Coordinates of N, CA and C and ligand atoms in Angstrom, one line a residue:
G1 N 19.4 -8.9 -156.4 CA 20.9 -9.0 -156.2 C 21.3 -10.4 -156.2
T2 N 22.6 -10.4 -156.5 CA 23.2 -11.9 -156.4 C 24.4 -11.9 -155.5
F3 N 24.6 -13.1 -155.1 CA 25.9 -13.4 -154.4 C 26.4 -14.7 -154.7
V4 N 27.8 -14.9 -154.6 CA 28.4 -16.3 -154.6 C 29.0 -16.5 -153.2
V5 N 29.0 -17.9 -152.9 CA 29.4 -18.3 -151.8 C 30.7 -19.1 -152.0
L6 N 31.8 -18.8 -151.0 CA 33.1 -19.5 -151.1 C 33.0 -20.4 -149.7
A7 N 33.3 -21.7 -149.9 CA 33.2 -22.6 -148.8 C 34.3 -23.7 -149.0
S8 N 34.9 -24.2 -147.9 CA 35.9 -25.2 -148.1 C 35.5 -26.6 -147.5
G9 N 34.3 -26.6 -146.8 CA 34.0 -27.9 -146.2 C 32.7 -28.3 -146.1
R10 N 32.1 -28.5 -145.0 CA 30.8 -29.0 -144.8 C 29.6 -28.2 -145.4
G11 N 29.8 -26.8 -145.2 CA 28.8 -26.0 -145.9 C 27.5 -25.8 -145.2
S12 N 27.5 -26.0 -143.8 CA 26.2 -25.7 -143.0 C 25.7 -24.4 -143.1
N13 N 26.7 -23.4 -143.2 CA 26.3 -22.1 -143.2 C 25.8 -21.7 -144.6
F14 N 26.4 -22.4 -145.5 CA 26.0 -22.2 -147.0 C 24.5 -22.9 -147.2
Q15 N 24.3 -23.9 -146.4 CA 22.9 -24.4 -146.4 C 21.8 -23.5 -145.9
A16 N 22.2 -23.0 -144.6 CA 21.5 -22.1 -143.8 C 21.0 -20.9 -144.7
I17 N 22.0 -20.3 -145.4 CA 21.8 -19.2 -146.3 C 20.9 -19.6 -147.4
L18 N 21.1 -20.7 -148.1 CA 20.2 -21.1 -149.3 C 18.8 -21.3 -148.6
D19 N 18.7 -21.9 -147.5 CA 17.3 -22.0 -146.9 C 16.5 -20.7 -146.8
R20 N 17.3 -19.7 -146.3 CA 16.6 -18.4 -146.1 C 16.5 -17.7 -147.5
V21 N 17.2 -18.0 -148.4 CA 16.9 -17.5 -149.9 C 15.6 -18.1 -150.3
S22 N 15.5 -19.5 -150.0 CA 14.4 -20.2 -150.4 C 13.0 -19.6 -149.8
D23 N 13.1 -19.2 -148.5 CA 11.9 -18.8 -147.9 C 11.6 -17.3 -148.0
G24 N 12.5 -16.7 -148.8 CA 12.3 -15.2 -149.1 C 13.0 -14.4 -148.2
Y25 N 13.5 -14.8 -147.0 CA 14.1 -14.0 -146.0 C 15.2 -13.1 -146.6
I26 N 16.0 -13.8 -147.4 CA 17.2 -13.2 -148.1 C 16.7 -12.7 -149.5
P27 N 16.6 -11.4 -149.7 CA 16.0 -10.9 -151.0 C 17.1 -10.9 -152.0
A28 N 17.7 -12.1 -152.4 CA 18.8 -12.1 -153.3 C 18.9 -13.5 -153.7
V29 N 19.8 -13.8 -154.8 CA 19.9 -15.1 -155.3 C 21.3 -15.6 -155.3
C30 N 21.7 -16.7 -154.9 CA 23.1 -17.3 -154.9 C 23.3 -17.9 -156.2
T31 N 24.3 -17.4 -156.9 CA 24.6 -17.8 -158.4 C 25.7 -18.9 -158.6
A32 N 26.5 -19.0 -157.5 CA 27.6 -20.1 -157.5 C 28.2 -20.4 -156.1
L33 N 28.5 -21.6 -156.1 CA 29.4 -22.1 -154.8 C 30.7 -22.2 -155.4
I34 N 31.7 -21.6 -154.8 CA 33.1 -21.7 -155.4 C 34.0 -22.3 -154.1
T35 N 34.7 -23.5 -154.5 CA 35.4 -24.0 -153.3 C 36.9 -24.4 -153.9
D36 N 37.7 -24.4 -152.9 CA 39.1 -24.8 -153.1 C 39.3 -26.4 -152.8
N37 N 38.2 -26.9 -152.4 CA 38.4 -28.3 -151.9 C 37.3 -29.3 -152.8
P38 N 37.9 -30.2 -153.6 CA 37.0 -30.9 -154.6 C 36.1 -31.9 -153.7
L39 N 36.6 -32.0 -152.6 CA 35.7 -33.1 -151.7 C 34.7 -32.2 -150.7
A40 N 34.7 -30.9 -150.9 CA 33.8 -30.3 -150.0 C 32.4 -30.7 -150.0
H41 N 31.6 -31.0 -148.9 CA 30.3 -31.4 -149.0 C 29.5 -30.3 -149.6
A42 N 29.9 -29.1 -149.4 CA 29.3 -27.9 -149.8 C 28.8 -28.1 -151.4
I43 N 29.7 -28.8 -152.1 CA 29.4 -29.0 -153.5 C 28.2 -29.9 -153.8
E44 N 28.0 -30.9 -152.8 CA 26.7 -31.6 -153.0 C 25.5 -30.8 -152.7
R45 N 25.7 -29.9 -151.5 CA 24.6 -29.0 -151.3 C 24.1 -28.0 -152.5
A46 N 25.3 -27.5 -153.3 CA 25.1 -26.7 -154.4 C 24.3 -27.5 -155.4
R47 N 24.8 -28.6 -155.7 CA 24.1 -29.6 -156.7 C 22.7 -29.8 -156.4
A48 N 22.4 -30.1 -155.1 CA 21.0 -30.4 -154.8 C 20.1 -29.1 -154.9
A49 N 20.8 -27.9 -154.9 CA 20.1 -26.6 -155.0 C 20.0 -26.2 -156.5
G50 N 20.6 -26.9 -157.3 CA 20.7 -26.5 -158.8 C 21.6 -25.2 -159.0
I51 N 22.6 -25.3 -158.1 CA 23.5 -24.0 -158.1 C 24.8 -24.5 -158.7
P52 N 25.6 -23.9 -159.7 CA 26.9 -24.4 -160.1 C 27.9 -24.4 -159.2
G53 N 28.6 -25.4 -159.1 CA 29.7 -25.6 -158.1 C 31.0 -25.5 -158.9
E54 N 31.9 -24.5 -158.5 CA 33.1 -24.3 -159.1 C 34.2 -24.7 -158.3
V55 N 35.2 -25.6 -158.7 CA 36.3 -26.0 -157.9 C 37.6 -25.3 -158.4
V56 N 38.1 -24.3 -157.6 CA 39.3 -23.7 -158.0 C 40.3 -24.2 -156.9
S57 N 41.1 -25.2 -157.3 CA 41.8 -26.0 -156.4 C 43.2 -25.5 -156.2
F58 N 43.6 -25.0 -155.1 CA 44.9 -24.4 -154.8 C 46.0 -25.2 -155.4
K59 N 45.9 -26.6 -155.3 CA 46.9 -27.5 -155.7 C 47.3 -27.4 -157.2
S60 N 46.3 -27.0 -158.0 CA 46.4 -27.0 -159.4 C 47.0 -25.8 -159.9
F61 N 47.6 -24.9 -159.1 CA 48.2 -23.7 -159.6 C 49.7 -23.7 -159.1
S62 N 50.5 -23.0 -159.8 CA 51.9 -23.0 -159.6 C 52.3 -22.2 -158.2
D63 N 51.6 -21.1 -158.2 CA 51.8 -20.4 -156.9 C 50.6 -19.6 -156.4
K64 N 50.6 -18.9 -155.3 CA 49.6 -18.2 -154.7 C 48.9 -17.3 -155.7
Q65 N 49.8 -16.6 -156.2 CA 49.4 -15.5 -157.3 C 48.5 -16.1 -158.4
A66 N 48.9 -17.2 -159.0 CA 48.1 -17.9 -160.0 C 46.9 -18.4 -159.6
Y67 N 46.8 -18.9 -158.3 CA 45.6 -19.3 -157.7 C 44.7 -18.1 -157.6
E68 N 45.2 -17.0 -156.9 CA 44.4 -15.8 -156.7 C 43.8 -15.4 -158.1
T69 N 44.5 -15.3 -159.0 CA 44.1 -14.8 -160.4 C 43.0 -15.7 -160.8
A70 N 43.1 -16.9 -160.8 CA 42.0 -17.9 -161.1 C 40.7 -17.7 -160.3
L71 N 40.9 -17.4 -159.1 CA 39.9 -17.3 -158.1 C 39.1 -16.0 -158.5
I72 N 39.8 -15.0 -158.8 CA 39.2 -13.7 -159.1 C 38.4 -13.7 -160.4
A73 N 38.9 -14.4 -161.4 CA 38.4 -14.6 -162.7 C 37.1 -15.3 -162.5
T74 N 37.0 -16.5 -161.7 CA 36.0 -17.2 -161.4 C 34.8 -16.4 -160.8
I75 N 35.2 -15.7 -159.8 CA 34.1 -14.9 -159.0 C 33.6 -13.9 -160.1
Q76 N 34.5 -13.2 -160.8 CA 33.9 -12.1 -161.8 C 33.1 -12.6 -162.9
K77 N 33.3 -14.0 -163.2 CA 32.4 -14.6 -164.1 C 31.0 -14.4 -163.8
Y78 N 30.7 -14.5 -162.3 CA 29.3 -14.3 -162.0 C 29.0 -12.8 -161.6
N79 N 30.0 -11.9 -161.7 CA 29.8 -10.7 -161.3 C 28.7 -10.4 -160.1
P80 N 29.1 -10.9 -159.0 CA 28.2 -10.8 -157.8 C 28.2 -9.5 -157.1
D81 N 26.9 -9.1 -156.5 CA 26.9 -7.9 -155.6 C 27.6 -8.1 -154.3
L82 N 27.8 -9.4 -154.0 CA 28.3 -9.8 -152.6 C 29.0 -11.1 -152.8
V83 N 30.2 -11.1 -152.1 CA 30.9 -12.3 -152.0 C 30.8 -12.9 -150.5
V84 N 30.3 -14.1 -150.3 CA 30.2 -14.6 -148.9 C 31.0 -15.7 -148.6
L85 N 31.8 -15.5 -147.6 CA 32.8 -16.5 -147.2 C 32.2 -17.3 -146.1
A86 N 31.9 -18.6 -146.4 CA 31.1 -19.4 -145.4 C 31.9 -20.7 -145.1
G87 N 33.0 -20.5 -144.1 CA 33.8 -21.7 -143.9 C 34.8 -21.9 -145.0
Y88 N 35.4 -20.6 -145.5 CA 36.4 -20.8 -146.6 C 37.7 -20.6 -145.8
M89 N 38.6 -21.6 -146.1 CA 39.7 -21.7 -145.1 C 41.0 -21.3 -145.7
R90 N 40.9 -20.3 -146.7 CA 42.2 -19.8 -147.1 C 42.2 -18.3 -147.0
I91 N 43.4 -17.7 -146.8 CA 43.5 -16.3 -146.6 C 43.5 -15.7 -148.0
L92 N 42.6 -14.7 -148.2 CA 42.5 -14.1 -149.6 C 43.5 -13.0 -149.7
G93 N 44.2 -12.9 -150.9 CA 45.1 -11.8 -151.2 C 44.5 -10.5 -151.2
S94 N 45.4 -9.5 -151.1 CA 44.9 -8.0 -151.0 C 44.1 -7.7 -152.2
E95 N 44.6 -8.2 -153.4 CA 43.9 -7.8 -154.6 C 42.4 -8.0 -154.6
I96 N 42.2 -9.2 -154.2 CA 40.6 -9.6 -154.2 C 39.8 -9.0 -153.2
V97 N 40.5 -8.7 -151.9 CA 39.9 -8.0 -150.8 C 39.6 -6.6 -151.2
R98 N 40.6 -6.0 -151.8 CA 40.4 -4.6 -152.2 C 39.2 -4.4 -153.2
K99 N 39.3 -5.5 -154.3 CA 38.3 -5.3 -155.3 C 36.9 -5.5 -154.8
Y100 N 36.7 -6.2 -153.6 CA 35.3 -6.4 -153.1 C 35.2 -5.8 -151.8
S101 N 35.9 -4.8 -151.6 CA 35.9 -4.0 -150.3 C 34.3 -3.4 -150.1
G102 N 33.8 -3.8 -148.9 CA 32.5 -3.4 -148.7 C 31.4 -4.4 -149.2
R103 N 32.0 -5.4 -150.0 CA 31.1 -6.4 -150.7 C 31.4 -7.8 -150.5
M104 N 32.2 -8.0 -149.4 CA 32.7 -9.3 -149.0 C 32.5 -9.5 -147.6
V105 N 31.7 -10.6 -147.2 CA 31.6 -10.7 -145.7 C 32.0 -12.2 -145.3
N106 N 32.3 -12.3 -144.0 CA 32.9 -13.6 -143.5 C 32.3 -13.9 -142.2
I107 N 32.1 -15.1 -141.8 CA 31.7 -15.5 -140.3 C 32.8 -16.1 -139.7
H108 N 32.9 -15.7 -138.5 CA 34.0 -16.3 -137.5 C 33.3 -16.7 -136.2
P109 N 33.7 -17.9 -135.9 CA 33.1 -18.5 -134.6 C 33.7 -18.1 -133.3
S110 N 33.7 -16.7 -133.2 CA 34.2 -16.1 -131.8 C 33.5 -14.7 -131.9
L111 N 33.6 -14.1 -130.7 CA 33.2 -12.7 -130.5 C 34.4 -11.8 -130.7
L112 N 34.7 -11.5 -132.1 CA 35.8 -10.8 -132.5 C 35.8 -9.4 -131.7
P113 N 36.9 -8.9 -131.3 CA 38.3 -9.3 -131.7 C 39.0 -10.4 -130.9
S114 N 38.3 -11.0 -130.0 CA 38.7 -12.2 -129.3 C 38.8 -13.4 -130.2
F115 N 40.0 -14.1 -130.1 CA 40.0 -15.5 -130.6 C 40.1 -15.6 -132.2
T116 N 40.9 -14.7 -132.7 CA 41.0 -14.8 -134.2 C 41.8 -16.2 -134.6
G117 N 41.7 -16.4 -135.8 CA 42.4 -17.5 -136.4 C 41.6 -18.9 -136.1
L118 N 42.3 -19.9 -136.3 CA 41.9 -21.3 -136.3 C 41.3 -21.7 -134.8
H119 N 40.5 -22.7 -134.8 CA 40.1 -23.3 -133.5 C 39.6 -22.2 -132.5
A120 N 38.9 -21.3 -133.0 CA 38.5 -20.2 -132.1 C 37.7 -20.6 -131.0
Q121 N 36.8 -21.6 -131.1 CA 35.9 -22.2 -130.1 C 36.8 -22.8 -129.0
E122 N 37.7 -23.5 -129.4 CA 38.6 -24.2 -128.4 C 39.5 -23.3 -127.7
Q123 N 39.9 -22.1 -128.4 CA 40.7 -21.1 -127.7 C 39.7 -20.5 -126.5
A124 N 38.4 -20.3 -126.9 CA 37.5 -19.7 -125.9 C 37.4 -20.7 -124.8
V125 N 37.2 -21.9 -125.0 CA 37.1 -23.0 -123.8 C 38.4 -22.8 -122.9
N126 N 39.5 -22.9 -123.6 CA 40.8 -22.8 -122.9 C 41.0 -21.6 -122.2
Y127 N 40.5 -20.4 -122.8 CA 40.8 -19.3 -121.9 C 39.9 -19.1 -120.7
G128 N 38.7 -19.9 -120.7 CA 37.8 -19.8 -119.7 C 36.8 -18.8 -119.7
V129 N 36.4 -18.3 -120.8 CA 35.4 -17.2 -121.1 C 34.0 -17.9 -120.6
K130 N 33.1 -17.0 -120.2 CA 31.8 -17.6 -119.8 C 30.7 -17.3 -120.9
V131 N 31.1 -16.4 -121.9 CA 30.2 -16.2 -122.9 C 31.1 -16.2 -124.3
A132 N 30.6 -17.0 -125.2 CA 31.2 -17.0 -126.5 C 30.2 -16.5 -127.6
G133 N 30.6 -16.9 -128.9 CA 29.6 -16.6 -130.0 C 30.2 -16.5 -131.3
C134 N 29.6 -15.8 -132.2 CA 30.1 -15.6 -133.7 C 29.9 -14.0 -134.1
T135 N 30.7 -13.9 -135.1 CA 30.7 -12.6 -135.7 C 30.7 -12.6 -137.1
V136 N 29.7 -11.9 -137.7 CA 29.7 -11.6 -139.3 C 30.3 -10.3 -139.4
H137 N 31.4 -10.2 -140.3 CA 32.0 -9.0 -140.7 C 32.3 -8.8 -142.1
F138 N 32.6 -7.6 -142.3 CA 33.2 -7.3 -143.7 C 34.7 -7.7 -143.7
V139 N 35.1 -8.2 -144.9 CA 36.5 -8.8 -145.0 C 37.3 -7.6 -145.5
T140 N 38.5 -7.5 -144.6 CA 39.5 -6.5 -144.9 C 40.9 -7.3 -145.1
E141 N 41.9 -6.5 -145.3 CA 43.2 -7.2 -145.6 C 43.7 -7.8 -144.3
D142 N 43.3 -7.4 -143.2 CA 43.8 -8.0 -141.9 C 42.7 -9.1 -141.5
M143 N 43.3 -10.3 -141.4 CA 42.4 -11.5 -141.1 C 41.4 -11.3 -139.8
D144 N 40.2 -11.6 -140.0 CA 39.2 -11.5 -138.8 C 39.3 -10.2 -138.0
A145 N 39.5 -9.0 -138.8 CA 39.5 -7.7 -138.2 C 38.6 -6.8 -138.8
G146 N 37.7 -7.1 -139.8 CA 36.9 -6.3 -140.5 C 35.8 -5.6 -139.7
P147 N 35.2 -4.6 -140.2 CA 33.9 -3.9 -139.6 C 32.9 -5.0 -139.2
V148 N 32.4 -5.0 -137.8 CA 31.5 -6.0 -137.4 C 30.0 -5.6 -137.8
I149 N 29.4 -6.6 -138.4 CA 28.0 -6.5 -138.8 C 27.0 -6.9 -137.7
I150 N 27.3 -8.2 -137.5 CA 26.3 -8.9 -136.5 C 27.2 -9.7 -135.4
Q151 N 26.8 -9.9 -134.2 CA 27.3 -10.7 -133.3 C 26.2 -11.4 -132.6
R152 N 26.4 -12.7 -132.2 CA 25.5 -13.5 -131.5 C 26.1 -14.2 -130.5
T153 N 25.6 -14.4 -129.2 CA 26.4 -15.0 -128.1 C 25.7 -16.3 -127.7
V154 N 26.5 -17.1 -127.0 CA 26.1 -18.4 -126.4 C 26.8 -18.5 -125.1
P155 N 26.2 -19.1 -124.1 CA 26.9 -19.3 -122.7 C 27.9 -20.4 -122.9
V156 N 29.0 -20.4 -122.2 CA 30.1 -21.5 -122.0 C 29.8 -22.2 -120.8
F157 N 29.7 -23.6 -120.7 CA 29.4 -24.4 -119.6 C 30.8 -25.1 -119.2
E158 N 30.8 -25.4 -118.0 CA 32.1 -26.0 -117.4 C 32.5 -27.3 -118.1
N159 N 31.6 -28.1 -118.6 CA 32.0 -29.4 -119.2 C 32.2 -29.1 -120.8
D160 N 32.1 -27.9 -121.2 CA 32.3 -27.8 -122.7 C 33.8 -28.0 -123.0
D161 N 33.6 -28.6 -124.4 CA 35.0 -28.8 -125.1 C 34.8 -28.0 -126.4
G162 N 35.9 -28.0 -127.2 CA 35.8 -27.3 -128.4 C 34.6 -27.6 -129.3
D163 N 34.4 -28.9 -129.4 CA 33.3 -29.5 -130.3 C 32.0 -29.2 -129.8
I164 N 31.7 -29.3 -128.4 CA 30.4 -29.0 -127.8 C 30.1 -27.4 -128.1
L165 N 31.1 -26.7 -127.7 CA 30.9 -25.2 -127.9 C 30.7 -25.0 -129.4
S166 N 31.3 -25.6 -130.3 CA 31.3 -25.4 -131.8 C 29.8 -25.6 -132.1
D167 N 29.3 -26.7 -131.8 CA 27.8 -27.0 -132.1 C 26.9 -25.9 -131.6
R168 N 27.1 -25.4 -130.4 CA 26.3 -24.4 -129.8 C 26.3 -23.0 -130.5
I169 N 27.6 -22.8 -130.9 CA 27.8 -21.6 -131.7 C 27.2 -21.6 -133.1
L170 N 27.4 -22.9 -133.7 CA 26.9 -23.0 -135.1 C 25.4 -22.7 -135.2
V171 N 24.6 -23.0 -134.1 CA 23.2 -22.6 -134.3 C 23.0 -21.2 -134.4
E172 N 23.8 -20.5 -133.8 CA 23.7 -19.0 -133.8 C 24.3 -18.4 -135.2
E173 N 25.3 -19.1 -135.7 CA 25.8 -18.6 -137.0 C 24.7 -18.7 -138.0
H174 N 24.0 -19.7 -137.9 CA 23.0 -20.0 -139.0 C 21.7 -19.2 -138.9
K175 N 21.7 -18.2 -137.8 CA 20.8 -17.1 -137.6 C 21.5 -15.8 -138.1
A176 N 22.8 -15.6 -137.6 CA 23.5 -14.3 -137.8 C 23.9 -14.1 -139.3
F177 N 24.3 -15.1 -140.0 CA 24.7 -15.0 -141.4 C 23.6 -14.6 -142.3
P178 N 22.5 -15.4 -142.3 CA 21.3 -14.9 -143.1 C 20.9 -13.4 -142.9
Q179 N 20.9 -13.1 -141.5 CA 20.4 -11.8 -141.1 C 21.3 -10.8 -141.8
A180 N 22.6 -10.9 -141.6 CA 23.7 -10.0 -142.2 C 23.6 -9.9 -143.7
I181 N 23.3 -10.9 -144.5 CA 23.1 -10.8 -145.8 C 21.7 -10.1 -146.2
R182 N 20.7 -10.5 -145.5 CA 19.4 -9.7 -145.6 C 19.6 -8.2 -145.5
L183 N 20.4 -7.8 -144.5 CA 20.4 -6.4 -144.2 C 21.3 -5.8 -145.4
F184 N 22.4 -6.6 -145.8 CA 23.2 -6.1 -147.0 C 22.2 -5.7 -148.2
F185 N 21.5 -6.7 -148.5 CA 20.8 -6.6 -149.8 C 19.4 -5.7 -149.7
Q186 N 19.1 -5.4 -148.4 CA 18.1 -4.3 -148.1 C 18.8 -2.9 -148.1
G187 N 20.1 -2.9 -148.3 CA 20.8 -1.6 -148.3 C 20.7 -0.9 -147.1
R188 N 20.8 -1.7 -146.0 CA 20.6 -1.2 -144.6 C 22.0 -1.0 -143.8
L189 N 23.0 -1.4 -144.6 CA 24.3 -1.3 -143.8 C 25.1 -0.2 -144.4
T190 N 25.7 0.7 -143.5 CA 26.7 1.5 -143.9 C 27.9 1.4 -143.0
I191 N 29.0 1.8 -143.6 CA 30.3 1.6 -142.7 C 30.9 3.0 -142.5
E192 N 30.9 3.3 -141.3 CA 31.6 4.6 -140.9 C 32.9 4.5 -140.2
G193 N 34.0 4.6 -140.9 CA 35.2 4.3 -140.2 C 35.4 2.8 -140.1
R194 N 35.3 2.2 -138.9 CA 35.2 0.7 -138.7 C 34.0 0.1 -138.2
V195 N 33.0 1.3 -138.0 CA 31.8 0.9 -137.3 C 30.7 0.7 -138.5
V196 N 29.9 -0.5 -138.3 CA 28.9 -0.6 -139.3 C 27.6 0.0 -138.6
K197 N 26.8 0.8 -139.3 CA 25.6 1.3 -138.9 C 24.5 0.5 -139.6
I198 N 23.4 0.1 -138.8 CA 22.2 -0.6 -139.5 C 21.1 0.4 -139.4
D199 N 20.6 0.7 -140.7 CA 19.4 1.5 -140.7 C 18.2 0.8 -140.3
T200 N 17.6 1.3 -139.2 CA 16.5 0.7 -138.6 C 15.1 1.3 -139.0
N201 N 15.4 2.3 -139.9 CA 14.1 3.1 -140.3 C 13.1 2.2 -141.1
Q202 N 13.7 1.4 -142.1 CA 12.9 0.6 -142.8 C 12.0 -0.4 -142.0
A203 N 11.0 -0.8 -142.8 CA 10.1 -1.9 -142.1 C 10.8 -3.2 -141.9
Ligands
GRF1 C1 31.9 -22.3 -139.1 O1 32.1 -22.5 -137.7 C2 32.5 -21.0 -139.4 O2 32.3 -20.1 -138.3 C3 34.0 -21.2 -139.6 O3 34.0 -22.5 -140.2 C4 32.9 -23.2 -139.9 C5 32.3 -23.6 -141.2 O4 31.2 -24.5 -141.0 N1 34.5 -20.3 -140.5 P1 30.3 -24.9 -142.2 O5 31.1 -25.3 -143.4 O6 29.6 -23.6 -142.7 O7 29.4 -26.0 -141.8

């Protein structure tokens, strides 16, 4: 199977995923990195891995619809089995989300449904939760609300700030995302209503 990754920035999740493709843990191939940010470090990571980097810059389109059309065309060029959103900072329109329903996943740095949207880690610190974490979920039209595939937790300590907690969660993200993508390509994920069932029968 093949997948494309959409990323807007640093790309550490993208890198973690590539590393797990390299060691065979993810039984699939990443065929392109697609970004809306020409300066995304993820582009360097794609180049180092010999993977095409496609820049679909929001600014070079007259409106959101034109941008979405170009983005869909770019994704479809690779005809992926799965679209992976790894730190992609734009809201995708309903057309693309519907087209990839059940085949598009995202990672969010909180235990959804808590702390949706931006700065989730800082939201958690400010709320005073004692446990935080990350969620890998299927993407639906409602932001950060799709069926949950994997969640991993971390403790929150009294001297934490958003950055300290973000770093602690990121370590878990780099485990959760590859695991979710592996399960997808093993065909072990089924969605029943809004609940994802993981087939544990396989080895
Ligand atoms: C991660 O914390 C992810 O949960 C959030 O944005 C960040 C992306 O980091 N969506 P990176 O680009 O993968 O390093």
